Amino acid sequence: SQKIEQNSEALNIQEGKTATLTCNYTNYSPAYLQWYRQDPGRGPVFLLLIRENEKEKRKERLKVTFDTTLKQSLFHITASQPADSATYLCALDALSGGYNKLIFGAGTRLAVHP
Amino acid sequence: EAGVAQSPRYKIIEKRQSVAFWCNPISGHATLYWYQQILGQGPKLLIQFQNNGVVDDSQLPKDRFSAERLKGVDSTLKIQPAKLEDSAVYLCASSLEEASILQYFGPGTRLTVL
């Protein structure tokens, strides 16, 4: 069956450290993978997109890697800050009826402590 | 640029009642999505519109859920009659492209069915 898995347990880290979140998938062949941030009571906000032919993408303190052999994406936040505390969702595209749709993981909650 | 607008933000109803949610996407975005997000899970696509046509409604429980996007702009999602398991946040999103890349989400409507 098709699955997208993110760590269901919250990730607690100290301010200034690097947070690493994992997204694994099975039985999908996505052309791209996206990461979103979701704060309580709000809709997800797009952060980064990485395509299947890209190994790594960076944006300020964020870095995403995409390994289509391992079927895994890693999301890193360097020099983490308490303001980075949120739930992070990975999403990949799946073809349905000739159109792409996004399939989301359940998300990993990140808590950055001062 | 104004974001995706949704109303109401909260709704409490009893089972078997009807409810409707409204969404106004970002101006110029041809693709509109309705998602259901149950607590602790990622958003699940219910229906995707391209302009005012439906391109994917494979996960919409059509016996009780309906959606329309008249004139290719704003959209309504209706549940009639509601069940307890419909308690969730209903998110509307829009994107410029039809390939589901870079979706902009509204704040969502939190529905509680008693």
mmCIF file of C-alpha atoms in Angstrom:
data_model
loop_
_atom_site.group_PDB
_atom_site.id
_atom_site.type_symbol
_atom_site.label_atom_id
_atom_site.label_comp_id
_atom_site.label_asym_id
_atom_site.label_seq_id
_atom_site.Cartn_x
_atom_site.Cartn_y
_atom_site.Cartn_z
ATOM 1 C CA SER A 1 0.000 0.000 0.000
ATOM 2 C CA GLN A 2 1.056 3.619 -0.447
ATOM 3 C CA LYS A 3 2.329 5.361 2.657
ATOM 4 C CA ILE A 4 4.007 8.578 3.711
ATOM 5 C CA GLU A 5 5.582 8.412 7.143
ATOM 6 C CA GLN A 6 6.849 11.178 9.371
ATOM 7 C CA ASN A 7 7.931 10.830 12.990
ATOM 8 C CA SER A 8 4.760 10.955 15.025
ATOM 9 C CA GLU A 9 6.643 11.827 18.178
ATOM 10 C CA ALA A 10 7.497 15.449 18.800
ATOM 11 C CA LEU A 11 11.089 16.507 18.289
ATOM 12 C CA ASN A 12 12.479 18.563 21.165
ATOM 13 C CA ILE A 13 15.748 20.400 20.638
ATOM 14 C CA GLN A 14 17.741 23.188 22.207
ATOM 15 C CA GLU A 15 17.920 26.608 20.616
ATOM 16 C CA GLY A 16 20.876 26.937 18.285
ATOM 17 C CA LYS A 17 21.007 23.248 17.382
ATOM 18 C CA THR A 18 20.089 21.729 14.020
ATOM 19 C CA ALA A 19 16.692 20.072 13.753
ATOM 20 C CA THR A 20 16.385 17.167 11.324
ATOM 21 C CA LEU A 21 12.977 15.858 10.299
ATOM 22 C CA THR A 22 12.412 12.737 8.221
ATOM 23 C CA CYS A 23 9.845 11.874 5.561
ATOM 24 C CA ASN A 24 9.734 8.336 4.164
ATOM 25 C CA TYR A 25 7.396 7.059 1.494
ATOM 26 C CA THR A 26 6.520 3.740 -0.105
ATOM 27 C CA ASN A 27 4.904 2.860 -3.430
ATOM 28 C CA TYR A 28 5.010 6.406 -4.774
ATOM 29 C CA SER A 29 7.162 7.821 -7.562
ATOM 30 C CA PRO A 30 6.884 11.543 -6.957
ATOM 31 C CA ALA A 31 8.214 14.079 -9.402
ATOM 32 C CA TYR A 32 8.661 16.498 -6.501
ATOM 33 C CA LEU A 33 8.317 16.716 -2.757
ATOM 34 C CA GLN A 34 7.270 19.741 -0.735
ATOM 35 C CA TRP A 35 7.634 20.795 2.897
ATOM 36 C CA TYR A 36 5.056 22.937 4.666
ATOM 37 C CA ARG A 37 4.925 24.526 8.108
ATOM 38 C CA GLN A 38 1.699 24.549 10.115
ATOM 39 C CA ASP A 39 1.114 26.577 13.264
ATOM 40 C CA PRO A 40 -1.810 25.804 15.627
ATOM 41 C CA GLY A 41 -5.105 27.126 14.271
ATOM 42 C CA ARG A 42 -3.605 28.034 10.899
ATOM 43 C CA GLY A 43 -3.331 26.530 7.454
ATOM 44 C CA PRO A 44 -0.057 25.047 6.185
ATOM 45 C CA VAL A 45 2.496 27.456 4.704
ATOM 46 C CA PHE A 46 4.741 26.386 1.823
ATOM 47 C CA LEU A 47 8.463 26.313 2.637
ATOM 48 C CA LEU A 48 10.434 24.405 0.019
ATOM 49 C CA LEU A 49 9.992 22.213 -3.040
ATOM 50 C CA ILE A 50 12.583 19.741 -4.313
ATOM 51 C CA ARG A 51 12.320 17.890 -7.608
ATOM 52 C CA GLU A 52 13.254 14.262 -8.230
ATOM 53 C CA ASN A 53 16.383 15.229 -10.141
ATOM 54 C CA GLU A 54 17.629 17.489 -7.330
ATOM 55 C CA LYS A 55 19.613 16.106 -4.420
ATOM 56 C CA GLU A 56 19.528 19.153 -2.179
ATOM 57 C CA LYS A 57 17.792 22.523 -1.896
ATOM 58 C CA ARG A 58 18.554 25.393 0.480
ATOM 59 C CA LYS A 59 16.699 28.490 1.594
ATOM 60 C CA GLU A 60 18.230 30.608 4.345
ATOM 61 C CA ARG A 61 18.454 28.294 7.413
ATOM 62 C CA LEU A 62 16.467 25.514 5.727
ATOM 63 C CA LYS A 63 17.867 22.571 3.779
ATOM 64 C CA VAL A 64 16.006 19.716 2.124
ATOM 65 C CA THR A 65 17.469 16.549 0.655
ATOM 66 C CA PHE A 66 15.669 14.068 -1.573
ATOM 67 C CA ASP A 67 16.888 10.494 -2.088
ATOM 68 C CA THR A 68 14.640 8.692 -4.568
ATOM 69 C CA THR A 69 16.546 5.434 -4.055
ATOM 70 C CA LEU A 70 15.953 5.418 -0.308
ATOM 71 C CA LYS A 71 12.528 7.028 -0.863
ATOM 72 C CA GLN A 72 13.315 9.569 1.785
ATOM 73 C CA SER A 73 13.516 13.313 2.283
ATOM 74 C CA LEU A 74 15.305 15.023 5.145
ATOM 75 C CA PHE A 75 14.413 18.535 6.288
ATOM 76 C CA HIS A 76 17.001 20.470 8.291
ATOM 77 C CA ILE A 77 16.680 23.726 10.215
ATOM 78 C CA THR A 78 20.068 25.068 11.259
ATOM 79 C CA ALA A 79 20.602 27.463 14.182
ATOM 80 C CA SER A 80 17.066 26.707 15.345
ATOM 81 C CA GLN A 81 15.053 29.317 17.223
ATOM 82 C CA PRO A 82 11.968 29.041 19.469
ATOM 83 C CA ALA A 83 10.031 30.717 16.636
ATOM 84 C CA ASP A 84 10.699 27.607 14.526
ATOM 85 C CA SER A 85 8.425 25.608 16.852
ATOM 86 C CA ALA A 86 5.571 24.278 14.694
ATOM 87 C CA THR A 87 4.378 21.150 12.899
ATOM 88 C CA TYR A 88 6.207 20.380 9.664
ATOM 89 C CA LEU A 89 4.400 18.470 6.926
ATOM 90 C CA CYS A 90 5.917 16.767 3.930
ATOM 91 C CA ALA A 91 3.823 16.315 0.817
ATOM 92 C CA LEU A 92 4.451 14.554 -2.460
ATOM 93 C CA ASP A 93 2.630 14.586 -5.752
ATOM 94 C CA ALA A 94 0.639 11.629 -6.989
ATOM 95 C CA LEU A 95 -0.952 11.336 -10.391
ATOM 96 C CA SER A 96 -4.712 10.856 -10.275
ATOM 97 C CA GLY A 97 -6.932 10.933 -13.331
ATOM 98 C CA GLY A 98 -4.339 12.827 -15.340
ATOM 99 C CA TYR A 99 -3.857 15.494 -12.675
ATOM 100 C CA ASN A 100 -1.329 15.809 -9.881
ATOM 101 C CA LYS A 101 -2.566 15.933 -6.333
ATOM 102 C CA LEU A 102 -0.654 16.392 -3.100
ATOM 103 C CA ILE A 103 -0.521 13.614 -0.526
ATOM 104 C CA PHE A 104 0.475 14.859 2.926
ATOM 105 C CA GLY A 105 2.196 13.089 5.755
ATOM 106 C CA ALA A 106 0.821 13.446 9.273
ATOM 107 C CA GLY A 107 3.546 15.907 10.214
ATOM 108 C CA THR A 108 6.184 16.117 12.917
ATOM 109 C CA ARG A 109 5.858 18.618 15.746
ATOM 110 C CA LEU A 110 9.075 20.493 16.478
ATOM 111 C CA ALA A 111 9.618 22.245 19.806
ATOM 112 C CA VAL A 112 12.712 24.454 20.141
ATOM 113 C CA HIS A 113 13.542 25.296 23.733
ATOM 114 C CA PRO A 114 15.480 28.421 24.817
ATOM 115 C CA GLU B 1 -1.588 40.329 -1.981
ATOM 116 C CA ALA B 2 -4.619 39.048 -0.079
ATOM 117 C CA GLY B 3 -4.476 35.424 0.986
ATOM 118 C CA VAL B 4 -7.068 32.673 0.782
ATOM 119 C CA ALA B 5 -10.159 33.665 2.758
ATOM 120 C CA GLN B 6 -12.422 31.187 4.503
ATOM 121 C CA SER B 7 -15.539 31.515 6.609
ATOM 122 C CA PRO B 8 -16.728 30.752 9.133
ATOM 123 C CA ARG B 9 -13.648 30.038 11.248
ATOM 124 C CA TYR B 10 -15.538 27.828 13.678
ATOM 125 C CA LYS B 11 -18.792 25.914 13.496
ATOM 126 C CA ILE B 12 -20.515 23.652 15.992
ATOM 127 C CA ILE B 13 -23.497 21.597 14.839
ATOM 128 C CA GLU B 14 -25.361 18.500 15.899
ATOM 129 C CA LYS B 15 -25.191 15.307 13.891
ATOM 130 C CA ARG B 16 -27.629 15.095 10.980
ATOM 131 C CA GLN B 17 -27.587 18.886 10.587
ATOM 132 C CA SER B 18 -26.265 20.634 7.491
ATOM 133 C CA VAL B 19 -23.324 23.004 7.231
ATOM 134 C CA ALA B 20 -21.649 25.027 4.492
ATOM 135 C CA PHE B 21 -18.182 26.512 4.232
ATOM 136 C CA TRP B 22 -17.064 29.297 1.940
ATOM 137 C CA CYS B 23 -13.683 29.944 0.314
ATOM 138 C CA ASN B 24 -12.333 32.824 -1.747
ATOM 139 C CA PRO B 25 -8.983 31.924 -3.350
ATOM 140 C CA ILE B 26 -6.128 34.241 -4.255
ATOM 141 C CA SER B 27 -7.037 36.360 -7.252
ATOM 142 C CA GLY B 28 -5.918 34.772 -10.498
ATOM 143 C CA HIS B 29 -5.451 31.278 -9.057
ATOM 144 C CA ALA B 30 -7.206 28.853 -11.362
ATOM 145 C CA THR B 31 -6.892 25.781 -9.150
ATOM 146 C CA LEU B 32 -8.818 25.457 -5.892
ATOM 147 C CA TYR B 33 -8.650 22.606 -3.389
ATOM 148 C CA TRP B 34 -10.692 21.534 -0.378
ATOM 149 C CA TYR B 35 -8.920 19.422 2.247
ATOM 150 C CA GLN B 36 -10.101 17.708 5.408
ATOM 151 C CA GLN B 37 -7.621 17.628 8.296
ATOM 152 C CA ILE B 38 -8.533 15.400 11.213
ATOM 153 C CA LEU B 39 -6.685 16.081 14.460
ATOM 154 C CA GLY B 40 -3.200 14.550 14.393
ATOM 155 C CA GLN B 41 -3.303 13.840 10.655
ATOM 156 C CA GLY B 42 -2.161 15.613 7.538
ATOM 157 C CA PRO B 43 -4.603 17.315 5.176
ATOM 158 C CA LYS B 44 -6.511 14.918 2.911
ATOM 159 C CA LEU B 45 -7.692 16.170 -0.470
ATOM 160 C CA LEU B 46 -11.469 16.079 -0.860
ATOM 161 C CA ILE B 47 -11.921 17.859 -4.182
ATOM 162 C CA GLN B 48 -9.851 19.806 -6.706
ATOM 163 C CA PHE B 49 -11.249 22.356 -9.155
ATOM 164 C CA GLN B 50 -9.550 23.670 -12.267
ATOM 165 C CA ASN B 51 -11.415 26.928 -12.944
ATOM 166 C CA ASN B 52 -15.017 25.816 -12.357
ATOM 167 C CA GLY B 53 -14.559 22.192 -13.413
ATOM 168 C CA VAL B 54 -13.892 19.268 -11.067
ATOM 169 C CA VAL B 55 -10.642 17.417 -11.838
ATOM 170 C CA ASP B 56 -10.506 15.125 -8.784
ATOM 171 C CA ASP B 57 -13.228 14.259 -6.295
ATOM 172 C CA SER B 58 -12.237 10.648 -5.727
ATOM 173 C CA GLN B 59 -12.055 11.058 -1.937
ATOM 174 C CA LEU B 60 -15.188 13.161 -1.522
ATOM 175 C CA PRO B 61 -17.976 11.227 0.287
ATOM 176 C CA LYS B 62 -20.527 12.133 -2.334
ATOM 177 C CA ASP B 63 -23.487 10.772 -0.394
ATOM 178 C CA ARG B 64 -23.156 13.665 2.053
ATOM 179 C CA PHE B 65 -20.535 16.112 0.754
ATOM 180 C CA SER B 66 -20.947 18.450 -2.197
ATOM 181 C CA ALA B 67 -18.896 21.325 -3.528
ATOM 182 C CA GLU B 68 -19.242 23.881 -6.242
ATOM 183 C CA ARG B 69 -17.168 26.642 -7.733
ATOM 184 C CA LEU B 70 -19.400 28.893 -9.720
ATOM 185 C CA LYS B 71 -17.771 31.338 -12.150
ATOM 186 C CA GLY B 72 -14.389 29.807 -11.388
ATOM 187 C CA VAL B 73 -13.705 32.016 -8.378
ATOM 188 C CA ASP B 74 -15.043 31.337 -4.896
ATOM 189 C CA SER B 75 -16.294 27.978 -3.733
ATOM 190 C CA THR B 76 -18.606 26.391 -1.196
ATOM 191 C CA LEU B 77 -18.349 22.990 0.460
ATOM 192 C CA LYS B 78 -21.477 21.520 2.004
ATOM 193 C CA ILE B 79 -22.072 18.590 4.324
ATOM 194 C CA GLN B 80 -25.599 17.236 4.562
ATOM 195 C CA PRO B 81 -26.238 15.453 6.885
ATOM 196 C CA ALA B 82 -23.190 15.694 9.135
ATOM 197 C CA LYS B 83 -21.806 12.738 11.088
ATOM 198 C CA LEU B 84 -19.660 12.728 14.205
ATOM 199 C CA GLU B 85 -16.629 11.613 12.167
ATOM 200 C CA ASP B 86 -16.860 14.785 10.058
ATOM 201 C CA SER B 87 -15.395 16.761 12.969
ATOM 202 C CA ALA B 88 -12.208 18.193 11.496
ATOM 203 C CA VAL B 89 -10.623 21.333 10.085
ATOM 204 C CA TYR B 90 -11.664 22.045 6.498
ATOM 205 C CA LEU B 91 -8.905 23.794 4.602
ATOM 206 C CA CYS B 92 -9.216 25.585 1.311
ATOM 207 C CA ALA B 93 -6.139 26.145 -0.840
ATOM 208 C CA SER B 94 -5.394 27.632 -4.230
ATOM 209 C CA SER B 95 -2.515 27.524 -6.665
ATOM 210 C CA LEU B 96 -1.524 29.330 -9.812
ATOM 211 C CA GLU B 97 -0.541 26.164 -11.611
ATOM 212 C CA GLU B 98 -2.627 23.066 -12.085
ATOM 213 C CA ALA B 99 0.147 20.717 -11.042
ATOM 214 C CA SER B 100 -0.468 21.259 -7.303
ATOM 215 C CA ILE B 101 2.861 23.042 -6.938
ATOM 216 C CA LEU B 102 3.060 25.691 -4.241
ATOM 217 C CA GLN B 103 -0.397 25.727 -2.717
ATOM 218 C CA TYR B 104 -1.568 28.650 -0.599
ATOM 219 C CA PHE B 105 -3.840 27.654 2.260
ATOM 220 C CA GLY B 106 -6.542 29.546 4.066
ATOM 221 C CA PRO B 107 -6.870 29.496 7.867
ATOM 222 C CA GLY B 108 -9.430 26.700 7.790
ATOM 223 C CA THR B 109 -12.845 26.143 9.342
ATOM 224 C CA ARG B 110 -12.913 24.032 12.487
ATOM 225 C CA LEU B 111 -16.077 21.923 12.481
ATOM 226 C CA THR B 112 -17.311 20.165 15.600
ATOM 227 C CA VAL B 113 -20.196 17.726 15.204
ATOM 228 C CA LEU B 114 -21.930 16.822 18.489
#
